[in-house]
mmCIF file of C-alpha atoms in Angstrom:
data_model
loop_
_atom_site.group_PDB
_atom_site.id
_atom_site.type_symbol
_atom_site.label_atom_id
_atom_site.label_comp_id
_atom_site.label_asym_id
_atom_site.label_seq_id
_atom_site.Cartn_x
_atom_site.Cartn_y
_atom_site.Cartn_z
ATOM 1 C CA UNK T 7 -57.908 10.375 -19.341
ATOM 2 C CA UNK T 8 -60.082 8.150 -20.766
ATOM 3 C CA UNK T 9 -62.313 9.712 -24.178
ATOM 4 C CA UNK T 10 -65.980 8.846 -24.421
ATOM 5 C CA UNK T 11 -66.632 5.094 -25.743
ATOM 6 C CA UNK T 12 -69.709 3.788 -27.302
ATOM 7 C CA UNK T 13 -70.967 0.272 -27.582
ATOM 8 C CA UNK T 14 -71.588 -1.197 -30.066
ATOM 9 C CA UNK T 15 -70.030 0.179 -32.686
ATOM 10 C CA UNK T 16 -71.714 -1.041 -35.745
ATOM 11 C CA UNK T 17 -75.134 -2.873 -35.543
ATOM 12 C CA UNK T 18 -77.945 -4.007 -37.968
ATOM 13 C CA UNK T 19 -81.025 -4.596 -37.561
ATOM 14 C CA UNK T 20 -84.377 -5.198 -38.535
ATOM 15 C CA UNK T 21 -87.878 -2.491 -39.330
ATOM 16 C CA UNK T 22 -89.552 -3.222 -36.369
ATOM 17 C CA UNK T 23 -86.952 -3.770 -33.903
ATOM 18 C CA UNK T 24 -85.706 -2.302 -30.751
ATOM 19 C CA UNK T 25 -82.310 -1.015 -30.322
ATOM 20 C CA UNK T 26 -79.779 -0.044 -27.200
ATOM 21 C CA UNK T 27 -77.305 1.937 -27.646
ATOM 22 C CA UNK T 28 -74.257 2.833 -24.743
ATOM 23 C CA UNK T 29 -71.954 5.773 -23.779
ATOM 24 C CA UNK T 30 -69.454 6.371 -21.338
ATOM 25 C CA UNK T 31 -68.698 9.435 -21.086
ATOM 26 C CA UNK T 32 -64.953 10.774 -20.096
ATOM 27 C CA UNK T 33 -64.239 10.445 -15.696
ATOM 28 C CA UNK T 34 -66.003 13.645 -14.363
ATOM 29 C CA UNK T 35 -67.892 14.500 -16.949
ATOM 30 C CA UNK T 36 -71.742 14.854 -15.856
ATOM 31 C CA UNK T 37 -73.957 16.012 -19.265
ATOM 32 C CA UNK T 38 -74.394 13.319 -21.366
ATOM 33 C CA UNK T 39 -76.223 14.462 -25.262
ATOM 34 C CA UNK T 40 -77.036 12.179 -28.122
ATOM 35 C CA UNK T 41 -77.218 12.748 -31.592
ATOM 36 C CA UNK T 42 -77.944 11.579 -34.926
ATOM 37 C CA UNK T 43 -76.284 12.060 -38.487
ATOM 38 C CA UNK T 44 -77.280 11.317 -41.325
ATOM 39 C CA UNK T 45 -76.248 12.921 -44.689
ATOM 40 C CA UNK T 46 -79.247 14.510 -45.616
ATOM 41 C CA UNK T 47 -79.931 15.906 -42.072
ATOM 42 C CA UNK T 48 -76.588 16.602 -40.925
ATOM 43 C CA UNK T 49 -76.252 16.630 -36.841
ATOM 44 C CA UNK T 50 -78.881 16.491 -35.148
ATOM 45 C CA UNK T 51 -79.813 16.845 -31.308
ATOM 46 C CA UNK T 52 -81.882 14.373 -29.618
ATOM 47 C CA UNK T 53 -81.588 14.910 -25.784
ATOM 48 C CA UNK T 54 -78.945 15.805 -22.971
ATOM 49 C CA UNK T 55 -78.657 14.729 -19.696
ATOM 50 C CA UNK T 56 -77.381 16.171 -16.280
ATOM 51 C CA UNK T 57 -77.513 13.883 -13.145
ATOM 52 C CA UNK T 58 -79.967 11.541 -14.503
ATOM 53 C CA UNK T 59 -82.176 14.403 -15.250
ATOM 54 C CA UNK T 60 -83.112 14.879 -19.095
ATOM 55 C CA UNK T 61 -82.890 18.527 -19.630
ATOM 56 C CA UNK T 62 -83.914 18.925 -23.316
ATOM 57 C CA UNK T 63 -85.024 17.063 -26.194
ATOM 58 C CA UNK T 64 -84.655 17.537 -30.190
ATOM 59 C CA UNK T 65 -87.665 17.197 -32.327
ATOM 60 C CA UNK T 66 -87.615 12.960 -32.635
ATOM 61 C CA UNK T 67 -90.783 11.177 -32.263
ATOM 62 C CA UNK T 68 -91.502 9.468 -28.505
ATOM 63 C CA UNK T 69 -89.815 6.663 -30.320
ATOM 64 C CA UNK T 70 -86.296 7.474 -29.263
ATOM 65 C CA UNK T 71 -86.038 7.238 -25.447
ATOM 66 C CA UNK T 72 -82.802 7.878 -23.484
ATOM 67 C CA UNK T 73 -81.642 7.660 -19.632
ATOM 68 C CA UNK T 74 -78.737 8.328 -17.814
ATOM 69 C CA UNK T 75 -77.447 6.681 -14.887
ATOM 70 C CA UNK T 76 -75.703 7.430 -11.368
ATOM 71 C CA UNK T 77 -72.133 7.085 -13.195
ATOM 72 C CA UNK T 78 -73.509 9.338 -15.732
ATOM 73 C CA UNK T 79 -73.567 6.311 -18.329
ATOM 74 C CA UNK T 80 -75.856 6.732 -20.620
ATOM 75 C CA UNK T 81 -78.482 4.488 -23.030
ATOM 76 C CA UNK T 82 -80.623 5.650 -25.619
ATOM 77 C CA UNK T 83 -83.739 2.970 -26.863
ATOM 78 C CA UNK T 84 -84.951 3.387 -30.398
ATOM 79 C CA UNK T 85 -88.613 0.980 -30.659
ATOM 80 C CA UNK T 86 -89.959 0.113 -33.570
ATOM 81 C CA UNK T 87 -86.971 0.651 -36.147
ATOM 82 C CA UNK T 88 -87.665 2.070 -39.777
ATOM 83 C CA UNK T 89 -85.580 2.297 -42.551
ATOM 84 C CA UNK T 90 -84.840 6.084 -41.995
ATOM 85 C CA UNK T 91 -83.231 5.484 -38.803
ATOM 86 C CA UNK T 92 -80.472 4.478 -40.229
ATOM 87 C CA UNK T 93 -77.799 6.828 -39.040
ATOM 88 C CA UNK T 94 -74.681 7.065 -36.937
ATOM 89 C CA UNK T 95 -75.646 7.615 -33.828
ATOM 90 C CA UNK T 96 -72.980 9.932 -31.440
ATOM 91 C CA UNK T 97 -72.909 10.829 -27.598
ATOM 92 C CA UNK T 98 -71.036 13.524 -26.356
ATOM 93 C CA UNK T 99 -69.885 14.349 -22.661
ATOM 94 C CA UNK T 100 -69.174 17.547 -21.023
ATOM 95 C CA UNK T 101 -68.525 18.925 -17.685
ATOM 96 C CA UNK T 102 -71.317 20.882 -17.527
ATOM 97 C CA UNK T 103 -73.251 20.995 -20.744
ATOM 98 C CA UNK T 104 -73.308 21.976 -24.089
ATOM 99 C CA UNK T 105 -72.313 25.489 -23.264
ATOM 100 C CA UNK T 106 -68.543 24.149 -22.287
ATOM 101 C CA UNK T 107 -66.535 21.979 -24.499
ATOM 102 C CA UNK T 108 -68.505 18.636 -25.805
ATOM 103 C CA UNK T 109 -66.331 16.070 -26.353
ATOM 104 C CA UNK T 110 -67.632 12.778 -29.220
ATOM 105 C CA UNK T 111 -67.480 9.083 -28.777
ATOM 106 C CA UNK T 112 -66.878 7.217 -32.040
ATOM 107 C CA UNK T 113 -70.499 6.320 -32.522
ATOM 108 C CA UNK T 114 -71.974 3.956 -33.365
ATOM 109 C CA UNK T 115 -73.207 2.566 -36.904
ATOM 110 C CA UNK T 116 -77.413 1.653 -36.964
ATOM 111 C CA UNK T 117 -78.320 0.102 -40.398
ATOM 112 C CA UNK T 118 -81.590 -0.916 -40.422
ATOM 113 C CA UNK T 119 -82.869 -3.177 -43.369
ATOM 114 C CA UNK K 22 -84.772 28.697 -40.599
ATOM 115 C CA UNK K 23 -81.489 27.244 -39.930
ATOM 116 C CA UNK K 24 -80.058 28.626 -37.086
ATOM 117 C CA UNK K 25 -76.233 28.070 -37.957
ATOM 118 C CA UNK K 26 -75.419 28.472 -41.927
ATOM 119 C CA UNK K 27 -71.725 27.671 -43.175
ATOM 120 C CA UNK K 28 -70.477 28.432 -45.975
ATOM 121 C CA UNK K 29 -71.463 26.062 -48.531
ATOM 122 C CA UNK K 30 -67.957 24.075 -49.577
ATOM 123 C CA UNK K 31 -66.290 22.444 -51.053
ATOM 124 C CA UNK K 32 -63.095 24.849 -50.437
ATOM 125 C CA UNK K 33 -60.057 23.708 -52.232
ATOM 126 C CA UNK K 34 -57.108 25.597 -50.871
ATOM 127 C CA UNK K 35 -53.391 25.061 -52.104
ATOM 128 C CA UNK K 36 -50.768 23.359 -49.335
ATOM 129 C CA UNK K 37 -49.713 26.512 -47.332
ATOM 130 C CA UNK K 38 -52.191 28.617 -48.030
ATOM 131 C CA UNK K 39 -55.043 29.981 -45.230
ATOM 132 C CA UNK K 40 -58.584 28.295 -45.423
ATOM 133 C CA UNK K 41 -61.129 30.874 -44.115
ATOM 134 C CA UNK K 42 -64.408 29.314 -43.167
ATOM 135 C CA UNK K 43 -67.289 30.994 -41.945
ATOM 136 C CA UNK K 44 -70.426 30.548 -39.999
ATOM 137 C CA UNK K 45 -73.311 33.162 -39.174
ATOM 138 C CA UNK K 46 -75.825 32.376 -36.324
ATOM 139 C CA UNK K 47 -79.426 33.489 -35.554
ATOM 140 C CA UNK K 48 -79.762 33.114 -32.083
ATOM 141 C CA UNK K 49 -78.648 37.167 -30.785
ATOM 142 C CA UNK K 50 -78.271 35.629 -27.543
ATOM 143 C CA UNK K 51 -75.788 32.640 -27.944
ATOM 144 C CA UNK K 52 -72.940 32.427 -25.636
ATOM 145 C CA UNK K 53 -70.770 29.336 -26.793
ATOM 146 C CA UNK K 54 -68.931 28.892 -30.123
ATOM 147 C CA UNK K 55 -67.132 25.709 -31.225
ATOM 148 C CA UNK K 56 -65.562 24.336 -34.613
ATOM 149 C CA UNK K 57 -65.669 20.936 -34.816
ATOM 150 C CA UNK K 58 -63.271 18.853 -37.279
ATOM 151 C CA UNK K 59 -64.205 15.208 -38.763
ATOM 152 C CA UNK K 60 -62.878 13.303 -40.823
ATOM 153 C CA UNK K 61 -64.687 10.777 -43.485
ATOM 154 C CA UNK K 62 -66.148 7.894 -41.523
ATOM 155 C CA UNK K 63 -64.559 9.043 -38.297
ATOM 156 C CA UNK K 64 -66.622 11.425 -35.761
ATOM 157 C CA UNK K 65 -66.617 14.963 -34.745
ATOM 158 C CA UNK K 66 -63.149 16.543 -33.041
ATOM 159 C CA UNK K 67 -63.643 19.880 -31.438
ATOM 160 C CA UNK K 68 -60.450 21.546 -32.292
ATOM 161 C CA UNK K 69 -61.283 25.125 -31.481
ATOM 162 C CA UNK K 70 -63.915 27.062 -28.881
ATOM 163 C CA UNK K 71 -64.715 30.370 -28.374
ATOM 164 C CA UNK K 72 -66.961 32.726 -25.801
ATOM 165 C CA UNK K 73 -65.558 36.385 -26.035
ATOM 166 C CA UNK K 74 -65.742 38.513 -28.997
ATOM 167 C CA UNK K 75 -62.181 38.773 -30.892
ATOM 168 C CA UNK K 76 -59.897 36.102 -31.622
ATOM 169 C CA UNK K 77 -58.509 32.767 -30.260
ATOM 170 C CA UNK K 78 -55.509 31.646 -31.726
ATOM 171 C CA UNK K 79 -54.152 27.396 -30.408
ATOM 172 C CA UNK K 80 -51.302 26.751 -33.583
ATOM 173 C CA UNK K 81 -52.465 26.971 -36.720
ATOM 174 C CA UNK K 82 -55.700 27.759 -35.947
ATOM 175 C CA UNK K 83 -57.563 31.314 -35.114
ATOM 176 C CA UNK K 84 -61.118 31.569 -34.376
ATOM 177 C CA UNK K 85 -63.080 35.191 -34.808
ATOM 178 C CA UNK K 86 -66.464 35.744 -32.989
ATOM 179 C CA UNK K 87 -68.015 39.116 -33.729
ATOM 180 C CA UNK K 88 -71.285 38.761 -31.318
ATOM 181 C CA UNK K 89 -72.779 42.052 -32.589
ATOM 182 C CA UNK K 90 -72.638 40.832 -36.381
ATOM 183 C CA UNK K 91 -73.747 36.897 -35.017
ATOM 184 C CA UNK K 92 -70.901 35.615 -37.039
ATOM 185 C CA UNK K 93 -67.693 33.243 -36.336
ATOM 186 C CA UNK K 94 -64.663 31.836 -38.155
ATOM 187 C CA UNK K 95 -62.349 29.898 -38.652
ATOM 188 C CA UNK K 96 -59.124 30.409 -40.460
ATOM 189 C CA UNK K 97 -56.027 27.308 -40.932
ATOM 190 C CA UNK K 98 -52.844 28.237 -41.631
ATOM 191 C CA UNK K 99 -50.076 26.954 -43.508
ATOM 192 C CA UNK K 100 -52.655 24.680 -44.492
ATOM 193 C CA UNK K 101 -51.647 20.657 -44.716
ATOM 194 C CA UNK K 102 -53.011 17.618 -46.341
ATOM 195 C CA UNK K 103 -53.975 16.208 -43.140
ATOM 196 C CA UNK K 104 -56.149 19.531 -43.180
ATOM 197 C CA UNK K 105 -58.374 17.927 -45.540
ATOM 198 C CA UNK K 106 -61.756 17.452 -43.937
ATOM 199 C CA UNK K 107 -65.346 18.214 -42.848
ATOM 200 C CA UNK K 108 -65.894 21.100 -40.406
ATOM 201 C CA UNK K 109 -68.682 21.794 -38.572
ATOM 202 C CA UNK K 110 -69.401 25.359 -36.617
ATOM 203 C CA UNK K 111 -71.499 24.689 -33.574
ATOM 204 C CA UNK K 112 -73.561 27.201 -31.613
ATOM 205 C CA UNK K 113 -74.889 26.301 -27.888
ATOM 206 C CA UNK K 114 -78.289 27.423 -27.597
ATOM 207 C CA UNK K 115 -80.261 26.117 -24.889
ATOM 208 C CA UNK K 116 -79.696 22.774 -23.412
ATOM 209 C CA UNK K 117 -78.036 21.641 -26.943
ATOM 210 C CA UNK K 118 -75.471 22.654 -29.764
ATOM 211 C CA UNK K 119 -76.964 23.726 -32.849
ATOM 212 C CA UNK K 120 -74.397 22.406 -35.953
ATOM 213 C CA UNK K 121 -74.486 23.769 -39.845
ATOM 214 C CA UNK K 122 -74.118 21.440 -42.340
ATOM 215 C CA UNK K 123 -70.177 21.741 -42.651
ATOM 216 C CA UNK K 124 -67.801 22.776 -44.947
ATOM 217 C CA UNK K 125 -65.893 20.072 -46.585
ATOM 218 C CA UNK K 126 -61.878 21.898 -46.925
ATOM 219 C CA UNK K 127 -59.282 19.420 -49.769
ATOM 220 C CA UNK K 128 -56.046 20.572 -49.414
ATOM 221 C CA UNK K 129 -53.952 19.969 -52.377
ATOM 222 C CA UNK K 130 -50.325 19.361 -52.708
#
């Protein structure tokens, strides 16, 4: 089977600019959650979602947006980049949700400058 | 408050020997337990989970979950080289894991 894959890997970009960021998450596999890590912050949660539904969010301004569509692919939308967003941003999938095993994409690299 | 402390690291522990690492919770009511393994630059593994008090043994690896104490571990044997990472202890609690800030294990020849 097939792990969780995230697109792009490694981006940079700009204070002020928009970003999109993608998951797949492994055949089956129906909860989609995001998170950031930083050094300073460790991991942490930004949202989860079951069947397109978002069924919690972490404590990140309106800023950071997220959907999930009807093949459970997810995107999460960061507007209005600053500096401190720089971070590697991870998805994980599950069966179910975080209460059953969460399994990580790879990530993917934000710089912003 | 944090809700999941770790032990703070580093741990150095000779080739062969046991790492212990340990992780206390503050939600009484958490269910799920999970360690997580990553390497530098790489992202997290989940190499162990647990939901009943006692242990969980998979290899080299047992995991210990005493619910009434809100604490779980994490003990390597025969520890290897390869051993040499970041792990994170990861608590579900709601909709979401709750992760410590990891304990960074160097296993030296």
């Amino acid at each position: 089977k097939a792990g969780v894959t995230q697109t792009p890997r490694y981006l940079i970009k700009t204070r002020g600019q928009q970003v999109t960021l993608s998951c797949s998450p492994i055949s089956g596999h129906r909860s989609v959650s995001w998170y950031q890590q930083t050094p300073g912050q460790g991991l942490q949660f930004l949202f989860e979602y079951f069947s397109e539904t978002q069924r919690n969010k972490g404590n990140f301004p309106g800023r950071f947006s997220g959907r999930q569509f009807s093949n459970s692919r997810s995107e999460m939308n960061v507007s209005t980049l600053e500096l401190g967003d720089s971070a590697l941003y991870l998805c994980a999938s599950s069966s179910q949700g975080p209460g059953y095993e969460q399994y990580f994409g790879p990530g993917t690299r934000l710089t912003v400058t | 408050q944090k809700e999941v402390e770790q032990n703070s690291g580093p741990l150095s522990v000779p080739e062969g020997a046991i790492a212990s690492l340990n992780c206390t919770y503050s939600d009484r009511g958490s269910q799920s337990f999970f360690w997580y393994r990553q390497y530098s630059g790489k992202s997290p593994e989940l190499i162990m989970f647990i939901y009943s008090n006692g242990d969980k043994e998979d290899g080299r690896f047992t995991a210990q979950l005493n619910k009434a104490s809100q604490y779980v571990s994490l003990l390597i044997r025969d520890s290897q080289p390869s051993d040499s990472a970041t792990y994170l202890c990861a608590v579900k609690d709601d909709y979401k894991l709750s992760f410590g800030a990891g304990t960074t294990v160097t296993v030296r020849a």
